[in-house]
Each structure stands twice: as C-alpha cells, then as structure tokens.
Amino acid sequence: MKPAPFAYVRAASLDQVFDLLARHGDEARVLAGGQSLIPSLNLRLSAPAVLIDINGLEELAGIAVQNGRVRIGALTRQRTIEDSHEIARHVPLLKMAMPYIAHPAVRNRGTIGGSIALADPAAELPACAVALGAQIELRGADGPRTVGATEFFRDLYETDLGPGEVVSAVLVPKPADGYRSAIGEFARRHGDYAMIGLVAHARVEGTALGDVRLVFFGVGAKPVQAHAAGAVLEGGEVGRASVQAAQDALAEDLEPTADLQAAGATKLHLARVLTDRVVGQLAREAR
Ligand SMILES: Cc1cc2nc3c(=O)[nH]c(=O)nc-3n(C[C@H](O)[C@H](O)[C@H](O)COP(=O)(O)OP(=O)(O)OC[C@H]3O[C@@H](n4cnc5c(N)ncnc54)[C@H](O)[C@@H]3O)c2cc1C
C-alpha cells in the first residue's frame, strides 16, 4: 500500500518545528529515522496531514559526556550508539542492547529519540532508560524540561510528551564504579521485536549485588521494573537459591497478558528463564 497524501516540511530550526506543531496539532507528526513511522503510514495505520522532518537539526544529534552524565541527542542513530567509544566506556548497556534492535539497516536510520517517543512496550531502549535511571529531555516553545524515564512511560504507547513538544535528548547518569549491566531476550527471529526481554543493572560487590534493577519489556504496556525480584537479590551472595527465590518473586511483579506472541503463562515462564540467564551474567561478573 501507499501512504495517504501528506505535506512534507524539512525543518530548518526547532522554532519552526514548534510553530508547525502549534499550527497543525494532532495532524502533524515528527519524522526522525522513519523506521516505525513510515511503515505505519504505508499501512495507513496513521494518516497525518503534515510530516515535520527533523533530520536536518544538528543540535538534536550527538553524544556528549558532561557533568557526570552522558547526553545522547534524540536524533542520534542507533548505529552511532552501537559504535560509540563513549557509550562503550560509560554506559555499556546501550551498546549491548543494540544488536537486539532489528538489523543494521534499521539501526543506521533509527534514532534513540524515535524509540523513546514511540514507547513500544517490546522495545529495548525504553527498558534500558528505566534501568539506568535516565532522564528524558523534552523541548517545546516554552523551553526544555526533564522527566525521569520511569515517569515518562505512562501506558501503552502513551508518554509524558505534551502537545507541541519533542524529545530532545536522553540523559544517562554515568554509573559509578562497580556497576554492571546485562540484557537478554526471546524473539521469534533475530531482529524481531522481543516476545519478552530483561535488562539488569546492579552494583557488583564481591560476590554480591546491590541496587539491583531488573526491568522487563514485552510483558506489559510499558517497561516493568521487577521490584520484588530485585529486592530478593540485594546484598546476599548470588547463587542457585537466591536466583530461584527471585524467579518465584516474579509472580508478584509481573502480570503478563497474552498477546500475538505468547500466552501470559508462557511469558511468565520465559521471564523465569531470562532471570536465571541475565542475573547469571551479572553474577559471573561478581566472581
Ligand atoms: C524491521 C524492523 C524491525 C524492528 N525491530 C525493532 C526491535 O527489535 N526493537 C526496537 O526497539 N525497535 C525495532 N524497530 C523500530 C526501530 O527501532 C525504530 O527506529 C524506532 O522504533 C523509531 O525510531 P525512528 O527514529 O525510526 O522514529 P520514527 O519512525 O521517525 O518515529 C516514530 C514515532 O516517534 C515520533 N518521534 C520520532 N522522533 C521524535 C522526537 N525526537 N520527538 C518526538 N516524537 C518523535 C514520530 O512522530 C513517530 O510517531 C524495528 C523497525 C523495523 C522496520
């Protein structure tokens, strides 16, 4: 199929973006990498009257390490993040996550801001943002504001992004020494969206873990932090018994419902398997 007709504007400045968003409201869509938006137009799942292309706005792209955090501009391509030495050094979780996102051709165009703004419940980057305690920077005609990733993702494809605003950057606090991350997922084919996935981020203290954050994706309307399972792993030595206790605690944290990929019970089973694998990766680092 072909998309419904639309007007196209290649924005020359953020002010022009805000002006167009104010004028066209719900009839306008921001175009970043186009890897989700263009298929949805072609399938006529969406038919905006105006596309506002932000790809020319250099100020929205790039990675900078400043004031104890890594600032990743919204327009930074997923491939750039994958190849960045700064990311590998300061937030290796983001580099680890990239091979799970689609294929190189998609990552060459897809942006971090597009993935965060879209808030697909099965996407890797929103879960990473929650696990890393990232802040999402938003810009509108009234200036910038930031919101914690946990609060930013509100519901199914629903975020804190207000009318007339764009995601301008993702701000990731540089993890202190000793923090480690791991990620795993099940997908039907490599590059597909996950049936279910898990991101883990924790402080490794000898053979124990502290400040444990386990964030699942593909099990609910938005990234789900497994607080009960994480609490079980706090402090004590990570081993067979504690991992099993964390797996049992998942019943408190997760209420996966059936989707096109799997039944809820299957997802809960896969969540247990992922907990074993992903926490196992962290534990190996703890040895
Ligand atoms: C075959 C295929 C497989 C894929 N597999 C995965 C996968 O496994 N995991 C995964 O996470 N993703 C996957 N994707 C999606 C891919 O990661 C997209 O790049 C991403 O979801 C959207 O980023 P984008 O820059 O392409 O955004 P676009 O498609 O341009 O935009 C997506 C939405 O976000 C809005 N938007 C974009 N940027 C901004 C901004 N800065 N501010 C406000 N709103 C904005 C747009 O208006 C639109 O509504 C896949 C895509 C394809 C085609």
Tab-separated table of C-alpha atoms in Angstrom, residues 164-277:
chain	number	residue	atom	x	y	z
A	164	GLY	CA	3.928	20.798	20.859
A	165	GLU	CA	6.909	19.046	22.472
A	166	VAL	CA	9.663	16.858	21.048
A	167	VAL	CA	12.114	14.534	22.750
A	168	SER	CA	15.421	16.399	22.513
A	169	ALA	CA	17.821	14.101	24.423
A	170	VAL	CA	18.226	11.161	26.750
A	171	LEU	CA	20.373	11.976	29.791
A	172	VAL	CA	22.017	8.947	31.364
A	173	PRO	CA	23.814	9.294	34.709
A	174	LYS	CA	27.299	7.801	34.409
A	175	PRO	CA	27.133	4.626	36.513
A	176	ALA	CA	29.560	4.717	39.466
A	177	ASP	CA	32.474	2.284	39.548
A	178	GLY	CA	31.378	-1.282	40.184
A	179	TYR	CA	28.072	-1.125	38.328
A	180	ARG	CA	27.465	-3.790	35.716
A	181	SER	CA	24.682	-4.451	33.219
A	182	ALA	CA	23.287	-7.384	31.288
A	183	ILE	CA	20.478	-7.943	28.783
A	184	GLY	CA	18.701	-10.913	27.266
A	185	GLU	CA	15.536	-11.526	25.285
A	186	PHE	CA	13.498	-14.077	23.426
A	187	ALA	CA	12.382	-13.204	19.900
A	188	ARG	CA	10.917	-15.471	17.251
A	189	ARG	CA	13.646	-14.476	14.794
A	190	HIS	CA	16.775	-12.446	15.342
A	191	GLY	CA	15.916	-8.778	14.801
A	192	ASP	CA	12.224	-9.134	15.556
A	193	TYR	CA	10.716	-7.238	18.463
A	194	ALA	CA	11.108	-9.258	21.664
A	195	MET	CA	8.442	-11.655	22.891
A	196	ILE	CA	9.910	-10.747	26.256
A	197	GLY	CA	13.215	-9.264	27.362
A	198	LEU	CA	15.086	-8.349	30.531
A	199	VAL	CA	17.620	-5.645	31.318
A	200	ALA	CA	19.584	-5.896	34.585
A	201	HIS	CA	21.714	-3.182	36.138
A	202	ALA	CA	23.350	-3.529	39.560
A	203	ARG	CA	26.349	-2.726	41.720
A	204	VAL	CA	28.658	-5.697	41.926
A	205	GLU	CA	30.197	-6.051	45.407
A	206	GLY	CA	32.493	-9.054	45.554
A	207	THR	CA	30.143	-11.971	45.027
A	208	ALA	CA	27.026	-9.972	45.939
A	209	LEU	CA	24.794	-7.481	44.130
A	210	GLY	CA	23.444	-4.140	45.352
A	211	ASP	CA	20.998	-1.553	43.952
A	212	VAL	CA	19.560	-4.278	41.735
A	213	ARG	CA	17.297	-3.102	38.914
A	214	LEU	CA	15.559	-5.720	36.820
A	215	VAL	CA	13.435	-4.202	34.058
A	216	PHE	CA	11.341	-6.394	31.761
A	217	PHE	CA	9.993	-5.431	28.348
A	218	GLY	CA	7.293	-7.140	26.288
A	219	VAL	CA	5.346	-8.143	29.410
A	220	GLY	CA	3.094	-5.143	29.923
A	221	ALA	CA	2.048	-1.812	28.498
A	222	LYS	CA	5.442	-0.241	29.318
A	223	PRO	CA	8.781	-1.258	30.856
A	224	VAL	CA	8.130	-3.124	34.112
A	225	GLN	CA	10.626	-2.951	36.961
A	226	ALA	CA	10.557	-6.180	38.977
A	227	HIS	CA	10.971	-4.653	42.446
A	228	ALA	CA	10.232	-7.809	44.447
A	229	ALA	CA	12.622	-9.993	42.452
A	230	GLY	CA	15.304	-7.286	42.614
A	231	ALA	CA	14.921	-6.991	46.397
A	232	VAL	CA	15.476	-10.734	46.824
A	233	LEU	CA	18.872	-10.405	45.126
A	234	GLU	CA	20.050	-7.436	47.247
A	235	GLY	CA	23.036	-7.989	49.472
A	236	GLY	CA	23.451	-11.723	49.802
A	237	GLU	CA	25.665	-13.874	47.639
A	238	VAL	CA	24.175	-14.605	44.223
A	239	GLY	CA	23.674	-18.329	43.808
A	240	ARG	CA	21.172	-21.020	42.887
A	241	ALA	CA	18.944	-20.392	45.924
A	242	SER	CA	18.725	-16.591	45.568
A	243	VAL	CA	18.082	-16.755	41.823
A	244	GLN	CA	15.299	-19.270	42.437
A	245	ALA	CA	13.798	-17.001	45.096
A	246	ALA	CA	13.956	-14.098	42.612
A	247	GLN	CA	12.236	-16.246	39.984
A	248	ASP	CA	9.460	-17.062	42.480
A	249	ALA	CA	9.078	-13.360	43.346
A	250	LEU	CA	8.309	-12.588	39.682
A	251	ALA	CA	4.716	-13.672	40.286
A	252	GLU	CA	4.383	-10.528	42.460
A	253	ASP	CA	5.999	-8.251	39.876
A	254	LEU	CA	4.574	-9.409	36.558
A	255	GLU	CA	1.073	-9.989	35.274
A	256	PRO	CA	1.788	-10.748	31.639
A	257	THR	CA	-1.286	-10.954	29.480
A	258	ALA	CA	-1.497	-12.844	26.217
A	259	ASP	CA	-0.506	-11.040	23.034
A	260	LEU	CA	0.105	-12.132	19.440
A	261	GLN	CA	3.405	-13.681	20.531
A	262	ALA	CA	2.529	-15.850	23.526
A	263	ALA	CA	0.099	-16.668	26.329
A	264	GLY	CA	0.582	-14.918	29.672
A	265	ALA	CA	1.710	-18.141	31.373
A	266	THR	CA	4.331	-18.715	28.673
A	267	LYS	CA	5.670	-15.206	29.194
A	268	LEU	CA	5.923	-15.761	32.947
A	269	HIS	CA	7.853	-18.968	32.286
A	270	LEU	CA	10.182	-17.125	29.879
A	271	ALA	CA	10.639	-14.362	32.464
A	272	ARG	CA	11.920	-17.005	34.909
A	273	VAL	CA	14.340	-18.357	32.304
A	274	LEU	CA	15.594	-14.856	31.486
A	275	THR	CA	16.057	-14.055	35.170
A	276	ASP	CA	18.312	-17.082	35.519
A	277	ARG	CA	20.317	-16.166	32.401
